[in-house]
Amino acid sequence: MGASIGGAFGAGKVLGNEGLGKICAVIGDSTFLHSGIGPLIDSVYNKGYSTTILLDNRITAMTGQQETAGTGYRINGEPSSMIDYEQLVKALGVKNVRKVNPYNIQETMGVITEEVNKDEASVIITQNSPCMLLRRAKPLEKFNSSLFLIDNEKCRGCKLCLEINCPAISWQAGDGQTKDGHKRKGVVFINQEQCVGCDVCTQVCKFEAIVPGVK
Ligand code: SF4
Ligand code: SF4
């Protein structure tokens, strides 16, 4: 959020070496444009070491969904210039700039672990990750994958997949058990009208309970 980069920089200064490997700021791209650039300059210039994760979702996600200088369109829909975040943060002096595919959890976590352990400022940019509510992102075409379903015979109701906060996944309470006899307090449900086939939920389920459905 807006205060994250300054807060992370300050936390690093207070904690010193103790904070190494633990401090990370998370900020959306539109917020970065209006209140993140100054604190990032401050962090680099004053030798902070925190990592900034820049969520490049090409929209003002939570506060209006209006266009910004990062979307390539003006507020009246007219095409315009589009910020290149990699070039921008390099111009601010950040030497460690990484790009990740946020739909690949293992890759993303690996890069975060490497960067938070560095003793200088770094920025991780989520690439090719426009908000799924943005119509021009065409999520179904982007993933070109099957939509996913829950196998009720395997779902143990562990709720791990709920932690990714996908709007298509919801909880259905009710005692029951899996086919192989594990007791559970409920199962999850995937709304096919909302699933875009991004495959993130299957990466977190340890029980192979999320399976491809229709394409
Ligand atoms: S689908 Fe998998 S991760 Fe989700 S609640 Fe069921 S067992 Fe757990
Ligand atoms: S595949 Fe993606 S969109 Fe579909 S339910 Fe899983 S996390 Fe949600």
Coordinates of N, CA and C and ligand atoms in Angstrom, one line a residue:
M1 N 0.8 -1.2 0.0 CA 0.0 0.0 0.0 C 0.9 1.3 0.0
G2 N 0.3 2.4 0.0 CA 1.0 3.7 -0.2 C 2.1 3.9 0.8
A3 N 2.0 3.5 2.0 CA 3.0 3.8 3.0 C 4.0 2.6 3.1
S4 N 3.9 1.6 2.3 CA 4.7 0.4 2.5 C 6.2 0.6 2.3
I5 N 6.5 1.3 1.3 CA 8.0 1.4 0.9 C 8.7 2.2 2.0
G6 N 8.1 3.4 2.4 CA 8.7 4.2 3.4 C 8.7 3.4 4.8
G7 N 7.7 2.7 5.1 CA 7.6 1.9 6.3 C 8.7 0.8 6.3
A8 N 8.9 0.1 5.2 CA 9.8 -0.9 5.1 C 11.3 -0.4 5.2
F9 N 11.5 0.7 4.6 CA 12.8 1.4 4.6 C 13.1 1.7 6.1
G10 N 12.1 2.4 6.8 CA 12.3 2.8 8.2 C 12.5 1.6 9.1
A11 N 11.8 0.5 8.8 CA 11.9 -0.7 9.7 C 13.4 -1.3 9.5
G12 N 13.9 -1.2 8.3 CA 15.3 -1.7 8.1 C 16.3 -0.9 8.8
K13 N 16.0 0.4 8.9 CA 17.0 1.3 9.6 C 16.9 1.0 11.1
V14 N 15.7 0.8 11.6 CA 15.6 0.5 13.0 C 16.2 -0.8 13.4
L15 N 15.9 -1.9 12.6 CA 16.3 -3.2 13.0 C 17.7 -3.6 12.6
G16 N 18.3 -2.9 11.6 CA 19.6 -3.2 11.2 C 19.7 -4.6 10.7
N17 N 20.8 -5.3 11.0 CA 21.1 -6.6 10.4 C 20.0 -7.6 10.9
E18 N 19.4 -7.3 12.0 CA 18.3 -8.2 12.5 C 17.1 -8.3 11.5
G19 N 16.9 -7.3 10.8 CA 15.7 -7.2 9.9 C 16.0 -7.9 8.5
L20 N 17.3 -8.2 8.2 CA 17.7 -8.7 6.9 C 16.9 -10.0 6.7
G21 N 16.3 -10.2 5.5 CA 15.6 -11.4 5.2 C 14.2 -11.3 5.6
K22 N 13.7 -10.3 6.3 CA 12.4 -10.2 6.9 C 11.5 -9.1 6.4
I23 N 12.1 -8.1 5.6 CA 11.4 -6.9 5.4 C 11.0 -6.8 3.9
C24 N 9.7 -6.6 3.6 CA 9.3 -6.5 2.3 C 8.1 -5.6 2.2
A25 N 8.1 -4.7 1.2 CA 7.0 -3.8 1.0 C 6.2 -4.3 -0.2
V26 N 4.8 -4.2 -0.2 CA 4.0 -4.6 -1.3 C 3.2 -3.4 -1.7
I27 N 3.2 -3.1 -3.0 CA 2.5 -1.9 -3.5 C 1.9 -2.2 -4.9
G28 N 0.7 -1.7 -5.2 CA 0.2 -1.8 -6.5 C 0.8 -0.7 -7.4
D29 N 0.7 -0.9 -8.7 CA 1.4 -0.1 -9.7 C 0.8 1.4 -9.6
S30 N -0.5 1.5 -9.5 CA -1.0 2.9 -9.6 C -0.6 3.6 -8.3
T31 N -0.6 2.9 -7.1 CA -0.2 3.6 -5.9 C 1.3 3.9 -5.9
F32 N 2.0 3.1 -6.6 CA 3.5 3.3 -6.7 C 3.7 4.7 -7.5
L33 N 2.8 4.9 -8.5 CA 3.0 6.1 -9.3 C 2.7 7.4 -8.5
H34 N 1.7 7.3 -7.6 CA 1.4 8.5 -6.9 C 2.0 8.6 -5.5
S35 N 2.4 7.5 -4.9 CA 3.1 7.7 -3.6 C 4.2 6.8 -3.2
G36 N 4.7 6.0 -4.2 CA 5.8 5.1 -3.9 C 7.1 5.5 -4.5
I37 N 7.1 6.4 -5.5 CA 8.4 6.7 -6.1 C 9.3 7.5 -5.2
G38 N 8.8 8.4 -4.5 CA 9.6 9.2 -3.5 C 10.2 8.4 -2.5
P39 N 9.4 7.5 -1.8 CA 10.0 6.6 -0.7 C 11.1 5.7 -1.3
L40 N 10.9 5.2 -2.6 CA 11.9 4.3 -3.1 C 13.2 5.0 -3.4
I41 N 13.1 6.3 -3.9 CA 14.3 7.1 -4.0 C 15.0 7.2 -2.7
D42 N 14.2 7.5 -1.7 CA 14.7 7.7 -0.3 C 15.5 6.4 0.2
S43 N 14.8 5.3 -0.1 CA 15.4 4.0 0.3 C 16.7 3.7 -0.3
V44 N 16.8 4.0 -1.7 CA 18.0 3.7 -2.4 C 19.1 4.7 -2.0
Y45 N 18.7 6.0 -1.9 CA 19.7 7.0 -1.7 C 20.3 6.9 -0.2
N46 N 19.4 6.5 0.7 CA 19.9 6.4 2.1 C 20.3 4.9 2.5
K47 N 20.5 4.1 1.4 CA 21.1 2.8 1.6 C 20.2 1.9 2.5
G48 N 18.9 1.9 2.2 CA 18.0 0.9 2.8 C 18.2 -0.5 2.1
Y49 N 17.7 -1.5 2.7 CA 17.8 -2.8 2.1 C 16.5 -3.6 1.8
S50 N 15.4 -2.9 2.0 CA 14.2 -3.7 1.9 C 13.8 -4.0 0.5
T51 N 13.0 -5.0 0.3 CA 12.5 -5.4 -1.0 C 11.1 -4.8 -1.3
T52 N 10.9 -4.3 -2.5 CA 9.6 -3.8 -2.8 C 9.0 -4.8 -3.9
I53 N 7.8 -5.3 -3.6 CA 7.1 -6.1 -4.6 C 6.1 -5.2 -5.3
L54 N 6.3 -4.9 -6.6 CA 5.5 -4.0 -7.3 C 4.4 -4.8 -8.1
L55 N 3.2 -4.7 -7.7 CA 2.1 -5.5 -8.3 C 1.6 -4.8 -9.6
D56 N 2.1 -5.2 -10.7 CA 1.8 -4.5 -12.0 C 0.5 -5.1 -12.5
N57 N -0.6 -4.6 -12.0 CA -1.9 -5.1 -12.4 C -2.6 -4.2 -13.4
R58 N -1.9 -3.1 -13.8 CA -2.4 -2.3 -14.9 C -3.8 -1.7 -14.6
I59 N -4.1 -1.4 -13.4 CA -5.4 -0.8 -13.0 C -5.3 -0.1 -11.7
T60 N -6.1 0.8 -11.4 CA -6.2 1.4 -10.0 C -7.2 0.4 -9.3
A61 N -6.7 -0.6 -8.7 CA -7.6 -1.8 -8.4 C -8.6 -1.4 -7.3
M62 N -8.2 -0.8 -6.2 CA -9.1 -0.7 -5.0 C -9.7 0.7 -4.9
T63 N -9.2 1.7 -5.7 CA -9.7 3.0 -5.4 C -10.2 3.7 -6.7
G64 N -11.1 3.0 -7.4 CA -11.8 3.7 -8.5 C -11.7 3.0 -9.9
Q65 N -10.7 2.2 -10.1 CA -10.5 1.4 -11.3 C -10.2 2.4 -12.5
Q66 N -9.8 3.6 -12.2 CA -9.6 4.6 -13.3 C -8.2 4.3 -13.9
E67 N -8.0 4.9 -15.1 CA -6.7 4.7 -15.9 C -5.7 5.5 -15.1
T68 N -4.4 5.1 -15.3 CA -3.3 5.8 -14.8 C -2.2 5.9 -15.9
A69 N -1.1 6.5 -15.6 CA 0.0 6.6 -16.6 C 0.7 5.2 -16.8
G70 N 0.2 4.2 -16.0 CA 0.8 2.9 -16.2 C -0.1 2.0 -17.1
T71 N -1.3 2.5 -17.5 CA -2.2 1.6 -18.2 C -2.2 1.7 -19.7
G72 N -1.6 2.8 -20.2 CA -1.6 3.0 -21.6 C -2.8 3.7 -22.2
Y73 N -3.7 4.2 -21.3 CA -4.9 4.9 -21.7 C -5.2 6.1 -20.8
R74 N -5.8 7.1 -21.4 CA -6.2 8.3 -20.6 C -7.6 8.0 -20.0
I75 N -8.0 8.8 -19.1 CA -9.3 8.6 -18.4 C -10.5 8.6 -19.3
N76 N -10.3 9.2 -20.5 CA -11.4 9.2 -21.5 C -11.4 8.0 -22.4
G77 N -10.4 7.1 -22.2 CA -10.3 5.9 -23.0 C -9.3 6.1 -24.2
E78 N -8.8 7.3 -24.4 CA -7.9 7.5 -25.5 C -6.5 6.8 -25.2
P79 N -6.0 6.1 -26.2 CA -4.7 5.5 -26.0 C -3.6 6.5 -25.7
S80 N -2.7 6.2 -24.8 CA -1.6 7.1 -24.4 C -0.3 6.4 -24.1
S81 N 0.6 7.0 -23.5 CA 1.9 6.4 -23.2 C 1.7 5.5 -22.0
M82 N 2.6 4.5 -21.8 CA 2.6 3.5 -20.8 C 3.9 3.4 -20.0
I83 N 3.9 3.6 -18.7 CA 5.1 3.5 -18.0 C 5.8 2.1 -18.1
D84 N 7.1 2.1 -18.2 CA 7.8 0.8 -18.1 C 8.4 0.8 -16.7
Y85 N 7.9 0.0 -15.8 CA 8.3 0.0 -14.4 C 9.7 -0.4 -14.2
E86 N 10.2 -1.4 -15.1 CA 11.6 -1.8 -14.9 C 12.5 -0.7 -15.2
Q87 N 12.3 0.1 -16.3 CA 13.1 1.2 -16.6 C 13.0 2.3 -15.5
L88 N 11.8 2.5 -15.0 CA 11.6 3.5 -14.1 C 12.4 3.3 -12.8
V89 N 12.2 2.0 -12.2 CA 12.9 1.8 -10.9 C 14.4 1.7 -11.1
K90 N 14.9 1.3 -12.3 CA 16.3 1.4 -12.5 C 16.8 2.8 -12.6
A91 N 16.0 3.7 -13.2 CA 16.4 5.1 -13.2 C 16.4 5.7 -11.8
L92 N 15.7 5.2 -10.9 CA 15.7 5.7 -9.5 C 16.9 5.2 -8.7
G93 N 17.7 4.3 -9.3 CA 18.9 3.8 -8.7 C 18.8 2.4 -8.2
V94 N 17.7 1.7 -8.4 CA 17.6 0.3 -7.9 C 18.5 -0.6 -8.8
K95 N 19.4 -1.3 -8.2 CA 20.3 -2.2 -9.0 C 19.7 -3.6 -9.1
N96 N 19.0 -4.0 -8.1 CA 18.4 -5.4 -8.1 C 16.9 -5.3 -8.5
V97 N 16.7 -5.6 -9.8 CA 15.3 -5.5 -10.3 C 15.0 -6.9 -10.9
R98 N 14.0 -7.6 -10.4 CA 13.6 -8.9 -10.9 C 12.2 -8.9 -11.4
K99 N 11.9 -9.7 -12.4 CA 10.5 -9.8 -12.9 C 10.0 -11.3 -12.6
V100 N 8.8 -11.4 -12.1 CA 8.3 -12.8 -11.8 C 7.0 -13.0 -12.5
N101 N 6.7 -14.3 -12.7 CA 5.3 -14.6 -13.1 C 4.5 -15.0 -11.9
P102 N 3.6 -14.1 -11.4 CA 3.0 -14.3 -10.1 C 2.0 -15.5 -10.1
Y103 N 1.8 -16.1 -11.3 CA 0.9 -17.3 -11.3 C 1.8 -18.6 -11.1
N104 N 3.1 -18.4 -10.9 CA 3.9 -19.5 -10.6 C 4.4 -19.3 -9.2
I105 N 3.8 -20.0 -8.2 CA 4.1 -19.7 -6.8 C 5.5 -20.0 -6.4
Q106 N 6.0 -21.2 -6.9 CA 7.4 -21.6 -6.5 C 8.4 -20.6 -7.0
E107 N 8.3 -20.2 -8.3 CA 9.2 -19.3 -8.9 C 9.2 -17.9 -8.1
T108 N 8.0 -17.5 -7.8 CA 7.8 -16.2 -7.1 C 8.4 -16.2 -5.7
M109 N 8.1 -17.3 -5.0 CA 8.6 -17.4 -3.6 C 10.2 -17.5 -3.6
G110 N 10.7 -18.2 -4.6 CA 12.2 -18.3 -4.7 C 12.8 -17.0 -4.9
V111 N 12.3 -16.2 -5.8 CA 12.8 -14.8 -6.1 C 12.7 -13.9 -4.9
I112 N 11.5 -14.0 -4.2 CA 11.4 -13.2 -3.0 C 12.4 -13.5 -1.9
T113 N 12.6 -14.8 -1.7 CA 13.6 -15.3 -0.7 C 15.0 -14.7 -1.1
E114 N 15.3 -14.8 -2.3 CA 16.7 -14.3 -2.7 C 16.8 -12.8 -2.5
E115 N 15.8 -12.1 -2.9 CA 15.9 -10.6 -2.8 C 15.8 -10.1 -1.4
V116 N 15.0 -10.6 -0.5 CA 14.8 -10.1 0.8 C 16.1 -10.3 1.6
N117 N 16.9 -11.3 1.2 CA 18.2 -11.5 1.9 C 19.4 -10.7 1.4
K118 N 19.1 -9.8 0.4 CA 20.2 -9.0 -0.1 C 20.3 -7.7 0.8
D119 N 21.5 -7.3 0.9 CA 21.8 -6.1 1.8 C 21.7 -4.8 1.0
E120 N 20.8 -4.7 0.0 CA 20.6 -3.4 -0.6 C 19.2 -3.5 -1.2
A121 N 18.6 -2.3 -1.5 CA 17.3 -2.3 -2.0 C 17.0 -3.1 -3.3
S122 N 15.9 -3.7 -3.3 CA 15.5 -4.5 -4.6 C 14.1 -4.3 -4.9
V123 N 13.7 -4.5 -6.1 CA 12.3 -4.4 -6.6 C 12.0 -5.7 -7.4
I124 N 10.9 -6.3 -7.0 CA 10.4 -7.4 -7.8 C 9.1 -7.0 -8.5
I125 N 9.0 -7.1 -9.8 CA 7.8 -6.7 -10.5 C 7.1 -7.9 -11.0
T126 N 5.8 -8.0 -10.7 CA 5.0 -9.1 -11.2 C 4.6 -8.7 -12.7
Q127 N 5.0 -9.5 -13.6 CA 4.9 -9.2 -15.0 C 3.7 -9.9 -15.6
N128 N 3.1 -9.3 -16.6 CA 2.0 -9.9 -17.4 C 0.9 -10.3 -16.4
S129 N 0.5 -9.4 -15.5 CA -0.4 -9.8 -14.5 C -1.5 -8.8 -14.3
P130 N -2.2 -8.4 -15.4 CA -3.3 -7.5 -15.3 C -4.4 -8.0 -14.4
C131 N -5.1 -7.1 -13.8 CA -6.3 -7.5 -13.0 C -7.3 -8.3 -13.8
M132 N -7.8 -9.4 -13.2 CA -8.7 -10.2 -14.0 C -10.1 -9.6 -14.2
L133 N -10.3 -8.5 -13.5 CA -11.6 -7.8 -13.7 C -11.5 -6.8 -14.8
L134 N -10.3 -6.6 -15.3 CA -10.1 -5.7 -16.4 C -10.5 -6.4 -17.7
R135 N -11.6 -5.9 -18.4 CA -12.1 -6.7 -19.6 C -11.0 -6.8 -20.7
R136 N -10.2 -5.8 -20.9 CA -9.3 -5.9 -22.0 C -8.1 -6.9 -21.7
A137 N -8.0 -7.4 -20.4 CA -7.0 -8.4 -20.1 C -7.4 -9.7 -20.7
K138 N -8.7 -9.9 -21.0 CA -9.2 -11.2 -21.6 C -8.6 -12.4 -20.9
P139 N -8.9 -12.6 -19.6 CA -8.2 -13.7 -18.8 C -8.4 -15.1 -19.4
L140 N -9.6 -15.4 -20.0 CA -9.8 -16.7 -20.5 C -8.9 -17.0 -21.7
E141 N -8.7 -16.0 -22.5 CA -7.7 -16.1 -23.6 C -6.3 -16.2 -23.1
K142 N -6.0 -15.4 -22.1 CA -4.6 -15.4 -21.5 C -4.2 -16.8 -21.0
F143 N -5.0 -17.4 -20.3 CA -4.6 -18.7 -19.7 C -4.9 -19.8 -20.6
N144 N -6.0 -19.7 -21.4 CA -6.3 -20.7 -22.4 C -6.2 -22.1 -21.8
S145 N -6.9 -22.3 -20.7 CA -6.8 -23.5 -19.9 C -8.2 -24.0 -19.5
S146 N -8.2 -25.2 -19.0 CA -9.5 -25.7 -18.5 C -9.9 -24.9 -17.3
L147 N -11.1 -24.8 -17.0 CA -11.6 -24.3 -15.7 C -11.5 -25.4 -14.7
F148 N -11.4 -25.0 -13.4 CA -11.1 -26.1 -12.5 C -12.3 -26.4 -11.6
L149 N -12.3 -27.6 -11.1 CA -13.4 -28.1 -10.2 C -12.8 -28.8 -9.0
I150 N -13.7 -28.9 -8.0 CA -13.2 -29.7 -6.8 C -13.7 -31.1 -6.9
D151 N -12.7 -32.0 -6.6 CA -13.1 -33.4 -6.5 C -13.5 -33.7 -5.1
N152 N -14.8 -33.8 -4.8 CA -15.3 -33.9 -3.5 C -14.9 -35.2 -2.8
E153 N -14.5 -36.2 -3.6 CA -14.0 -37.4 -2.9 C -12.6 -37.2 -2.3
K154 N -11.9 -36.2 -2.8 CA -10.5 -36.0 -2.3 C -10.4 -34.7 -1.4
C155 N -11.2 -33.8 -1.5 CA -11.1 -32.5 -0.7 C -11.2 -32.8 0.8
R156 N -10.1 -32.4 1.5 CA -10.1 -32.7 3.0 C -10.6 -31.5 3.7
G157 N -11.0 -30.4 3.1 CA -11.5 -29.2 3.8 C -10.4 -28.5 4.6
C158 N -9.1 -28.6 4.1 CA -8.0 -28.0 4.9 C -8.0 -26.5 4.8
K159 N -8.7 -25.9 3.8 CA -8.8 -24.5 3.6 C -7.6 -23.8 3.0
L160 N -6.6 -24.5 2.7 CA -5.3 -23.9 2.2 C -5.6 -23.1 1.0
C161 N -6.4 -23.6 0.1 CA -6.7 -22.9 -1.2 C -7.5 -21.6 -1.0
L162 N -8.2 -21.5 0.2 CA -8.9 -20.2 0.4 C -7.9 -19.1 0.7
E163 N -6.7 -19.4 1.1 CA -5.7 -18.4 1.4 C -5.2 -17.6 0.2
I164 N -5.4 -18.1 -1.0 CA -5.0 -17.3 -2.1 C -6.0 -16.3 -2.5
N165 N -7.2 -16.3 -1.8 CA -8.2 -15.3 -2.0 C -8.7 -15.2 -3.4
C166 N -8.8 -16.3 -4.1 CA -9.5 -16.2 -5.4 C -11.0 -16.1 -5.2
P167 N -11.6 -15.1 -5.9 CA -13.0 -14.9 -5.7 C -13.9 -16.0 -6.2
A168 N -13.3 -16.9 -7.0 CA -14.1 -18.1 -7.5 C -14.2 -19.2 -6.4
I169 N -13.4 -19.2 -5.4 CA -13.4 -20.3 -4.4 C -14.1 -19.9 -3.2
S170 N -15.1 -20.7 -2.7 CA -15.8 -20.4 -1.5 C -15.9 -21.7 -0.6
W171 N -16.3 -21.5 0.6 CA -16.3 -22.6 1.6 C -17.7 -23.0 1.8
Q172 N -17.9 -24.3 1.8 CA -19.2 -24.9 2.1 C -19.1 -25.8 3.4
A173 N -19.6 -25.3 4.5 CA -19.5 -26.1 5.7 C -20.4 -27.3 5.7
G174 N -20.0 -28.3 6.5 CA -20.8 -29.5 6.6 C -19.9 -30.7 6.8
D175 N -20.2 -31.5 7.9 CA -19.4 -32.6 8.2 C -19.5 -33.7 7.1
G176 N -18.3 -34.3 6.9 CA -18.3 -35.4 5.9 C -16.9 -36.1 5.9
Q177 N -16.6 -36.8 4.9 CA -15.3 -37.4 4.8 C -14.9 -37.7 3.3
T178 N -13.6 -37.8 3.1 CA -13.1 -38.1 1.8 C -13.4 -39.6 1.4
K179 N -13.1 -39.9 0.2 CA -13.3 -41.3 -0.2 C -12.4 -42.3 0.6
D180 N -11.2 -41.8 1.0 CA -10.3 -42.7 1.7 C -10.5 -42.5 3.3
G181 N -11.6 -41.8 3.7 CA -11.9 -41.9 5.1 C -11.5 -40.7 6.0
H182 N -10.9 -39.6 5.4 CA -10.5 -38.5 6.2 C -11.7 -37.7 6.6
K183 N -11.9 -37.5 7.9 CA -13.1 -36.6 8.3 C -12.8 -35.2 8.0
R184 N -13.9 -34.4 7.7 CA -13.7 -33.0 7.3 C -14.9 -32.2 7.8
K185 N -14.7 -30.9 8.0 CA -15.8 -30.0 8.4 C -16.5 -29.3 7.3
G186 N -16.0 -29.6 6.1 CA -16.6 -28.9 4.9 C -15.7 -29.1 3.7
V187 N -16.2 -28.6 2.6 CA -15.4 -28.6 1.4 C -15.4 -27.2 0.7
V188 N -14.5 -27.0 -0.2 CA -14.5 -25.8 -1.0 C -15.3 -26.0 -2.3
F189 N -15.7 -24.9 -2.9 CA -16.5 -25.0 -4.1 C -15.8 -23.9 -5.1
I190 N -15.7 -24.3 -6.4 CA -15.2 -23.4 -7.4 C -16.4 -23.0 -8.3
N191 N -16.7 -21.7 -8.3 CA -17.7 -21.1 -9.2 C -17.2 -21.1 -10.6
Q192 N -17.7 -21.9 -11.5 CA -17.2 -21.9 -12.9 C -17.4 -20.6 -13.6
E193 N -18.4 -19.8 -13.2 CA -18.6 -18.5 -13.8 C -17.4 -17.5 -13.5
Q194 N -16.7 -17.8 -12.4 CA -15.6 -16.9 -12.0 C -14.2 -17.4 -12.3
C195 N -14.1 -18.7 -12.4 CA -12.8 -19.3 -12.6 C -12.2 -18.9 -14.0
V196 N -10.9 -18.5 -14.0 CA -10.3 -18.1 -15.3 C -9.3 -19.1 -15.7
G197 N -9.1 -20.2 -14.9 CA -8.1 -21.2 -15.3 C -6.7 -20.9 -15.1
C198 N -6.4 -20.0 -14.0 CA -5.0 -19.5 -13.8 C -4.1 -20.6 -13.2
D199 N -4.7 -21.6 -12.6 CA -3.9 -22.8 -12.1 C -3.2 -22.5 -10.8
V200 N -3.5 -21.4 -10.2 CA -2.8 -21.1 -8.9 C -3.3 -22.0 -7.8
C201 N -4.6 -22.3 -7.7 CA -5.1 -23.1 -6.6 C -4.6 -24.5 -6.7
T202 N -4.3 -25.1 -7.9 CA -3.8 -26.4 -7.9 C -2.4 -26.5 -7.4
Q203 N -1.7 -25.4 -7.4 CA -0.3 -25.4 -6.9 C -0.3 -25.5 -5.4
V204 N -1.4 -25.1 -4.7 CA -1.3 -25.1 -3.2 C -2.0 -26.3 -2.6
C205 N -2.9 -27.0 -3.4 CA -3.6 -28.1 -2.8 C -2.7 -29.3 -2.8
K206 N -2.5 -29.9 -1.6 CA -1.6 -31.0 -1.5 C -2.3 -32.4 -1.7
F207 N -3.5 -32.3 -2.0 CA -4.3 -33.6 -2.0 C -4.9 -33.9 -3.4
E208 N -4.4 -33.1 -4.4 CA -4.9 -33.3 -5.8 C -6.4 -33.3 -5.9
A209 N -7.0 -32.4 -5.1 CA -8.4 -32.3 -5.0 C -9.0 -31.3 -6.0
I210 N -8.1 -30.5 -6.7 CA -8.6 -29.5 -7.6 C -8.2 -30.0 -9.0
V211 N -9.2 -30.3 -9.8 CA -8.9 -31.0 -11.1 C -9.5 -30.2 -12.3
P212 N -8.9 -30.4 -13.5 CA -9.5 -29.6 -14.7 C -10.9 -30.1 -15.0
G213 N -11.7 -29.1 -15.3 CA -13.1 -29.4 -15.8 C -13.2 -29.1 -17.2
V214 N -14.2 -28.3 -17.6 CA -14.5 -28.0 -19.0 C -13.4 -27.0 -19.5
K215 N -13.2 -27.0 -20.8 CA -12.3 -26.0 -21.3 C -13.1 -25.0 -22.1
Ligands
SF4_1 S1 -9.3 -28.3 -2.5 FE1 -7.3 -29.0 -1.6 S2 -6.5 -27.1 -0.6 FE2 -8.6 -26.7 -1.0 S3 -9.7 -27.3 0.9 FE3 -9.8 -29.1 -0.4 S4 -8.0 -30.3 0.1 FE4 -7.6 -28.2 1.0
SF4_2 S1 -7.8 -21.8 -11.4 FE1 -7.4 -19.7 -10.7 S2 -9.3 -18.6 -11.1 FE2 -9.8 -20.8 -11.1 S3 -10.4 -21.3 -9.0 FE3 -8.2 -21.7 -9.2 S4 -7.2 -19.8 -8.5 FE4 -9.3 -19.3 -9.0

